[in-house]
Amino acid sequence: MFTPQGPTFGELAVQALSSTRRGYDLLAPKFDATPFRTPDVVLDPVTEALRPYGPFARGLDVCCGTGAGVRVLGELCEERVTGVDFSAGMLARARERAAATPDGTGPAGARPAPRLDWVQADARALPFREAFDLAVSFGAFGHFLPAERPALFAQVHAALRPGGRFAFPVLAPPGPGSRLYWTLLGFDAAMRVRNVLWRPKFIMYYRTFPLSGVLADLERTGFTVDLAPLPGLGGLPDGSPRARLLLARRG
């Protein structure tokens, strides 16, 4: 599952017994060598799906980690791109990656890059108000309990300018006949037991972000929501898309 450059089993065990923040601080140096980082095969279709809605002036990557979403924003935004995360270790790794990229956010030879900022903050208490035209997030929602979603979405809503968009990919859930369904069910069950028996808690679940609940929470926050297929990620046997882009627009 992991490359030789990735964390060892012992390192993962230490991280799993830490708090969510401390766990990611420890994982950060090797995070990009794990399957947890959102791959380009997901980032690229999202970038292309968002391009017709731009160009955007300022973009925010919510729970940016090591900066995967910042690359997407770097191709879509003209003025400024900001990555925000609560882990100092992940932000340090993100800065290193950006410094090693010719323009800081995207491929060499592209248009002049927007200004790039990194901010350490909890996504449930963002230090921004009406500052961005586009916000994205990749692979982070499993770190928020369902009861925390409204506050999270309210913070993103407040950080966007009127008319701004909050975008993220939504994968079709695996069916009970698939191995992945039972793997994710087992993982969540194990994490619930771990969090009952051990402190500090490490919040990471795969089945706490159902689309129906997410749509309801976004709409209650004041977003207008659309869903668009992401053809680049393929389809299911019944012809439905494997993934869709959720676009929540602030009024």
mmCIF file of C-alpha atoms in Angstrom:
data_model
loop_
_atom_site.group_PDB
_atom_site.id
_atom_site.type_symbol
_atom_site.label_atom_id
_atom_site.label_comp_id
_atom_site.label_asym_id
_atom_site.label_seq_id
_atom_site.Cartn_x
_atom_site.Cartn_y
_atom_site.Cartn_z
ATOM 1 C CA MET A 1 0.000 0.000 0.000
ATOM 2 C CA PHE A 2 2.883 2.365 0.775
ATOM 3 C CA THR A 3 6.086 3.151 -1.059
ATOM 4 C CA PRO A 4 9.493 2.561 0.579
ATOM 5 C CA GLN A 5 9.571 6.328 1.205
ATOM 6 C CA GLY A 6 6.324 6.191 3.156
ATOM 7 C CA PRO A 7 5.748 5.752 6.885
ATOM 8 C CA THR A 8 6.527 2.436 8.572
ATOM 9 C CA PHE A 9 3.878 0.447 10.404
ATOM 10 C CA GLY A 10 5.376 1.606 13.689
ATOM 11 C CA GLU A 11 5.217 5.252 12.637
ATOM 12 C CA LEU A 12 1.588 4.854 11.589
ATOM 13 C CA ALA A 13 0.762 3.252 14.928
ATOM 14 C CA VAL A 14 2.248 6.202 16.825
ATOM 15 C CA GLN A 15 0.333 8.623 14.619
ATOM 16 C CA ALA A 16 -2.919 6.699 15.082
ATOM 17 C CA LEU A 17 -2.581 6.954 18.859
ATOM 18 C CA SER A 18 -2.060 10.713 18.703
ATOM 19 C CA SER A 19 -4.575 13.525 18.352
ATOM 20 C CA THR A 20 -5.688 14.383 14.838
ATOM 21 C CA ARG A 21 -3.468 17.471 14.754
ATOM 22 C CA ARG A 22 -0.426 15.753 16.282
ATOM 23 C CA GLY A 23 -0.908 12.725 14.055
ATOM 24 C CA TYR A 24 -0.693 14.861 10.937
ATOM 25 C CA ASP A 25 2.292 16.786 12.283
ATOM 26 C CA LEU A 26 4.073 13.431 12.599
ATOM 27 C CA LEU A 27 2.883 12.107 9.231
ATOM 28 C CA ALA A 28 3.658 15.286 7.296
ATOM 29 C CA PRO A 29 7.255 14.532 6.165
ATOM 30 C CA LYS A 30 6.112 11.297 4.472
ATOM 31 C CA PHE A 31 2.502 12.173 3.695
ATOM 32 C CA ASP A 32 3.054 12.610 -0.047
ATOM 33 C CA ALA A 33 4.391 9.044 -0.261
ATOM 34 C CA THR A 34 1.073 7.614 1.008
ATOM 35 C CA PRO A 35 -2.260 7.000 -0.748
ATOM 36 C CA PHE A 36 -3.816 9.640 1.518
ATOM 37 C CA ARG A 37 -2.679 12.516 -0.695
ATOM 38 C CA THR A 38 -5.277 13.353 -3.348
ATOM 39 C CA PRO A 39 -3.805 12.117 -6.646
ATOM 40 C CA ASP A 40 -3.512 14.093 -9.862
ATOM 41 C CA VAL A 41 -6.070 11.767 -11.480
ATOM 42 C CA VAL A 42 -8.652 13.482 -9.231
ATOM 43 C CA LEU A 43 -7.159 16.988 -9.176
ATOM 44 C CA ASP A 44 -6.907 17.365 -12.961
ATOM 45 C CA PRO A 45 -10.591 16.662 -13.789
ATOM 46 C CA VAL A 46 -11.662 19.026 -11.012
ATOM 47 C CA THR A 47 -9.420 21.749 -12.427
ATOM 48 C CA GLU A 48 -10.904 21.360 -15.895
ATOM 49 C CA ALA A 49 -14.472 21.279 -14.564
ATOM 50 C CA LEU A 50 -13.917 24.544 -12.679
ATOM 51 C CA ARG A 51 -12.146 26.362 -15.511
ATOM 52 C CA PRO A 52 -15.349 27.523 -17.311
ATOM 53 C CA TYR A 53 -16.477 29.294 -14.120
ATOM 54 C CA GLY A 54 -13.296 31.370 -13.927
ATOM 55 C CA PRO A 55 -11.024 33.067 -14.012
ATOM 56 C CA PHE A 56 -11.076 33.669 -10.290
ATOM 57 C CA ALA A 57 -9.168 36.341 -8.432
ATOM 58 C CA ARG A 58 -8.526 34.697 -5.060
ATOM 59 C CA GLY A 59 -8.736 31.073 -4.002
ATOM 60 C CA LEU A 60 -8.743 29.211 -0.685
ATOM 61 C CA ASP A 61 -7.727 25.578 -0.132
ATOM 62 C CA VAL A 62 -9.562 24.476 3.021
ATOM 63 C CA CYS A 63 -7.613 21.888 5.034
ATOM 64 C CA CYS A 64 -4.846 22.136 2.445
ATOM 65 C CA GLY A 65 -2.502 19.542 3.922
ATOM 66 C CA THR A 66 0.656 19.472 1.815
ATOM 67 C CA GLY A 67 -0.946 21.626 -0.878
ATOM 68 C CA ALA A 68 -2.605 19.327 -3.417
ATOM 69 C CA GLY A 69 -5.545 21.691 -3.863
ATOM 70 C CA VAL A 70 -3.273 24.707 -4.016
ATOM 71 C CA ARG A 71 -2.026 23.426 -7.363
ATOM 72 C CA VAL A 72 -5.606 23.408 -8.648
ATOM 73 C CA LEU A 73 -6.149 26.978 -7.464
ATOM 74 C CA GLY A 74 -2.841 28.076 -8.938
ATOM 75 C CA GLU A 75 -4.176 27.212 -12.388
ATOM 76 C CA LEU A 76 -7.490 29.007 -11.861
ATOM 77 C CA CYS A 77 -6.749 32.108 -9.777
ATOM 78 C CA GLU A 78 -5.014 35.276 -10.911
ATOM 79 C CA GLU A 79 -4.216 37.239 -7.749
ATOM 80 C CA ARG A 80 -3.788 35.155 -4.616
ATOM 81 C CA VAL A 81 -3.993 31.560 -3.420
ATOM 82 C CA THR A 82 -4.183 30.700 0.278
ATOM 83 C CA GLY A 83 -3.768 27.297 1.876
ATOM 84 C CA VAL A 84 -5.149 26.884 5.394
ATOM 85 C CA ASP A 85 -4.589 23.923 7.696
ATOM 86 C CA PHE A 86 -4.423 23.342 11.443
ATOM 87 C CA SER A 87 -1.283 21.187 11.235
ATOM 88 C CA ALA A 88 2.011 23.068 11.407
ATOM 89 C CA GLY A 89 3.794 19.996 10.057
ATOM 90 C CA MET A 90 1.589 19.736 6.986
ATOM 91 C CA LEU A 91 1.991 23.447 6.275
ATOM 92 C CA ALA A 92 5.774 23.148 6.567
ATOM 93 C CA ARG A 93 5.744 20.335 4.016
ATOM 94 C CA ALA A 94 3.431 22.371 1.772
ATOM 95 C CA ARG A 95 5.881 25.291 1.850
ATOM 96 C CA GLU A 96 8.736 22.949 0.922
ATOM 97 C CA ARG A 97 6.791 21.552 -2.030
ATOM 98 C CA ALA A 98 5.849 25.033 -3.233
ATOM 99 C CA ALA A 99 9.447 26.238 -2.974
ATOM 100 C CA ALA A 100 10.565 23.310 -5.130
ATOM 101 C CA THR A 101 8.060 24.204 -7.878
ATOM 102 C CA PRO A 102 9.264 26.872 -10.370
ATOM 103 C CA ASP A 103 6.202 29.114 -9.960
ATOM 104 C CA GLY A 104 5.134 27.884 -6.540
ATOM 105 C CA THR A 105 1.771 26.455 -7.567
ATOM 106 C CA GLY A 106 1.772 25.031 -11.065
ATOM 107 C CA PRO A 107 3.844 23.779 -13.966
ATOM 108 C CA ALA A 108 6.786 25.689 -15.351
ATOM 109 C CA GLY A 109 5.984 27.870 -18.344
ATOM 110 C CA ALA A 110 2.470 28.700 -17.170
ATOM 111 C CA ARG A 111 1.179 32.251 -16.760
ATOM 112 C CA PRO A 112 2.590 34.261 -13.846
ATOM 113 C CA ALA A 113 1.621 32.574 -10.623
ATOM 114 C CA PRO A 114 -0.711 34.183 -8.097
ATOM 115 C CA ARG A 115 0.683 35.183 -4.741
ATOM 116 C CA LEU A 116 0.802 32.184 -2.403
ATOM 117 C CA ASP A 117 0.045 32.328 1.344
ATOM 118 C CA TRP A 118 -0.056 29.650 4.040
ATOM 119 C CA VAL A 119 -2.174 30.139 7.157
ATOM 120 C CA GLN A 120 -2.357 27.908 10.225
ATOM 121 C CA ALA A 121 -5.952 27.875 11.443
ATOM 122 C CA ASP A 122 -8.785 25.510 12.279
ATOM 123 C CA ALA A 123 -11.308 25.302 9.438
ATOM 124 C CA ARG A 124 -14.068 25.670 12.038
ATOM 125 C CA ALA A 125 -12.714 29.130 12.902
ATOM 126 C CA LEU A 126 -11.354 30.616 9.674
ATOM 127 C CA PRO A 127 -9.775 34.072 9.992
ATOM 128 C CA PHE A 128 -11.283 35.375 6.729
ATOM 129 C CA ARG A 129 -14.372 37.372 5.779
ATOM 130 C CA GLU A 130 -15.538 37.856 2.169
ATOM 131 C CA ALA A 131 -11.965 37.395 0.927
ATOM 132 C CA PHE A 132 -12.180 34.674 -1.749
ATOM 133 C CA ASP A 133 -13.943 33.905 -5.021
ATOM 134 C CA LEU A 134 -13.306 30.160 -4.925
ATOM 135 C CA ALA A 135 -12.754 27.670 -2.113
ATOM 136 C CA VAL A 136 -11.857 24.014 -2.619
ATOM 137 C CA SER A 137 -11.206 21.072 -0.337
ATOM 138 C CA PHE A 138 -9.869 17.593 -1.033
ATOM 139 C CA GLY A 139 -9.953 14.542 1.214
ATOM 140 C CA ALA A 140 -10.533 16.411 4.472
ATOM 141 C CA PHE A 141 -14.195 15.986 5.365
ATOM 142 C CA GLY A 142 -13.686 12.698 7.196
ATOM 143 C CA HIS A 143 -11.964 14.701 9.927
ATOM 144 C CA PHE A 144 -15.216 16.451 10.853
ATOM 145 C CA LEU A 145 -18.060 14.819 12.720
ATOM 146 C CA PRO A 146 -21.534 15.264 11.175
ATOM 147 C CA ALA A 147 -22.522 17.703 13.926
ATOM 148 C CA GLU A 148 -19.548 19.901 12.964
ATOM 149 C CA ARG A 149 -20.470 20.231 9.287
ATOM 150 C CA PRO A 150 -22.820 23.225 9.651
ATOM 151 C CA ALA A 151 -20.143 25.245 11.472
ATOM 152 C CA LEU A 152 -17.530 24.248 8.894
ATOM 153 C CA PHE A 153 -19.749 25.239 5.977
ATOM 154 C CA ALA A 154 -20.695 28.503 7.708
ATOM 155 C CA GLN A 155 -17.008 29.399 8.001
ATOM 156 C CA VAL A 156 -16.414 28.766 4.299
ATOM 157 C CA HIS A 157 -19.563 30.716 3.411
ATOM 158 C CA ALA A 158 -18.303 33.689 5.433
ATOM 159 C CA ALA A 159 -14.861 33.501 3.808
ATOM 160 C CA LEU A 160 -16.333 33.737 0.292
ATOM 161 C CA ARG A 161 -17.330 36.927 -1.437
ATOM 162 C CA PRO A 162 -20.954 37.157 -2.644
ATOM 163 C CA GLY A 163 -21.196 34.919 -5.686
ATOM 164 C CA GLY A 164 -18.146 32.925 -4.622
ATOM 165 C CA ARG A 165 -18.081 29.145 -5.011
ATOM 166 C CA PHE A 166 -17.121 26.263 -2.725
ATOM 167 C CA ALA A 167 -16.173 23.203 -4.781
ATOM 168 C CA PHE A 168 -15.129 19.649 -4.007
ATOM 169 C CA PRO A 169 -15.396 16.219 -5.650
ATOM 170 C CA VAL A 170 -17.951 13.700 -4.408
ATOM 171 C CA LEU A 171 -17.384 10.024 -5.145
ATOM 172 C CA ALA A 172 -20.238 7.575 -5.593
ATOM 173 C CA PRO A 173 -20.427 5.424 -2.447
ATOM 174 C CA PRO A 174 -19.442 1.776 -2.897
ATOM 175 C CA GLY A 175 -22.256 -0.743 -2.780
ATOM 176 C CA PRO A 176 -22.531 -3.469 -0.137
ATOM 177 C CA GLY A 177 -21.490 -6.036 -2.717
ATOM 178 C CA SER A 178 -18.018 -4.526 -3.011
ATOM 179 C CA ARG A 179 -14.925 -5.189 -0.924
ATOM 180 C CA LEU A 180 -14.409 -1.443 -0.494
ATOM 181 C CA TYR A 181 -17.792 -1.070 1.229
ATOM 182 C CA TRP A 182 -16.836 -3.547 3.945
ATOM 183 C CA THR A 183 -13.305 -2.178 4.226
ATOM 184 C CA LEU A 184 -14.587 1.333 4.928
ATOM 185 C CA LEU A 185 -17.278 0.028 7.268
ATOM 186 C CA GLY A 186 -14.644 -1.914 9.209
ATOM 187 C CA PHE A 187 -12.278 1.065 9.332
ATOM 188 C CA ASP A 188 -14.955 3.360 10.739
ATOM 189 C CA ALA A 189 -15.967 0.764 13.320
ATOM 190 C CA ALA A 190 -12.345 0.366 14.422
ATOM 191 C CA MET A 191 -11.926 4.154 14.720
ATOM 192 C CA ARG A 192 -15.080 4.436 16.830
ATOM 193 C CA VAL A 193 -13.764 1.804 19.226
ATOM 194 C CA ARG A 194 -10.348 3.482 19.295
ATOM 195 C CA ASN A 195 -11.910 6.840 20.146
ATOM 196 C CA VAL A 196 -13.977 5.333 22.961
ATOM 197 C CA LEU A 197 -11.008 3.581 24.520
ATOM 198 C CA TRP A 198 -8.170 6.030 23.878
ATOM 199 C CA ARG A 199 -7.483 9.716 24.359
ATOM 200 C CA PRO A 200 -6.779 12.014 22.642
ATOM 201 C CA LYS A 201 -9.234 11.207 19.874
ATOM 202 C CA PHE A 202 -8.164 10.875 16.238
ATOM 203 C CA ILE A 203 -11.109 11.881 14.068
ATOM 204 C CA MET A 204 -11.039 10.104 10.716
ATOM 205 C CA TYR A 205 -14.074 8.393 9.223
ATOM 206 C CA TYR A 206 -15.069 7.466 5.674
ATOM 207 C CA ARG A 207 -18.848 7.066 6.047
ATOM 208 C CA THR A 208 -19.867 10.263 7.845
ATOM 209 C CA PHE A 209 -20.289 12.490 4.766
ATOM 210 C CA PRO A 210 -23.450 11.276 2.994
ATOM 211 C CA LEU A 211 -24.441 13.416 0.057
ATOM 212 C CA SER A 212 -28.015 13.968 1.245
ATOM 213 C CA GLY A 213 -26.870 15.349 4.589
ATOM 214 C CA VAL A 214 -24.150 17.445 2.991
ATOM 215 C CA LEU A 215 -26.595 19.024 0.538
ATOM 216 C CA ALA A 216 -29.041 19.824 3.332
ATOM 217 C CA ASP A 217 -26.333 21.412 5.494
ATOM 218 C CA LEU A 218 -24.986 23.503 2.607
ATOM 219 C CA GLU A 219 -28.438 24.783 1.690
ATOM 220 C CA ARG A 220 -29.243 25.632 5.298
ATOM 221 C CA THR A 221 -25.991 27.599 5.424
ATOM 222 C CA GLY A 222 -27.133 29.737 2.502
ATOM 223 C CA PHE A 223 -25.458 28.050 -0.463
ATOM 224 C CA THR A 224 -27.127 27.230 -3.768
ATOM 225 C CA VAL A 225 -25.832 23.807 -4.784
ATOM 226 C CA ASP A 226 -25.262 22.170 -8.169
ATOM 227 C CA LEU A 227 -23.693 18.851 -9.079
ATOM 228 C CA ALA A 228 -21.775 18.231 -12.306
ATOM 229 C CA PRO A 229 -20.335 14.899 -13.485
ATOM 230 C CA LEU A 230 -16.564 14.471 -13.663
ATOM 231 C CA PRO A 231 -16.215 12.353 -16.831
ATOM 232 C CA GLY A 232 -12.463 12.104 -16.393
ATOM 233 C CA LEU A 233 -12.990 9.828 -13.409
ATOM 234 C CA GLY A 234 -15.058 7.312 -15.347
ATOM 235 C CA GLY A 235 -18.478 5.821 -14.812
ATOM 236 C CA LEU A 236 -20.262 3.017 -13.025
ATOM 237 C CA PRO A 237 -21.737 -0.077 -14.697
ATOM 238 C CA ASP A 238 -25.209 1.498 -14.588
ATOM 239 C CA GLY A 239 -23.943 4.495 -16.583
ATOM 240 C CA SER A 240 -23.919 6.969 -13.695
ATOM 241 C CA PRO A 241 -20.745 8.970 -13.026
ATOM 242 C CA ARG A 242 -18.173 7.594 -10.628
ATOM 243 C CA ALA A 243 -17.614 11.098 -9.297
ATOM 244 C CA ARG A 244 -19.283 14.490 -9.452
ATOM 245 C CA LEU A 245 -18.156 17.995 -8.680
ATOM 246 C CA LEU A 246 -20.226 19.709 -6.011
ATOM 247 C CA LEU A 247 -20.485 23.453 -6.607
ATOM 248 C CA ALA A 248 -21.962 25.470 -3.750
ATOM 249 C CA ARG A 249 -22.513 29.134 -4.603
ATOM 250 C CA ARG A 250 -22.843 31.886 -2.037
ATOM 251 C CA GLY A 251 -25.686 34.229 -2.865
#
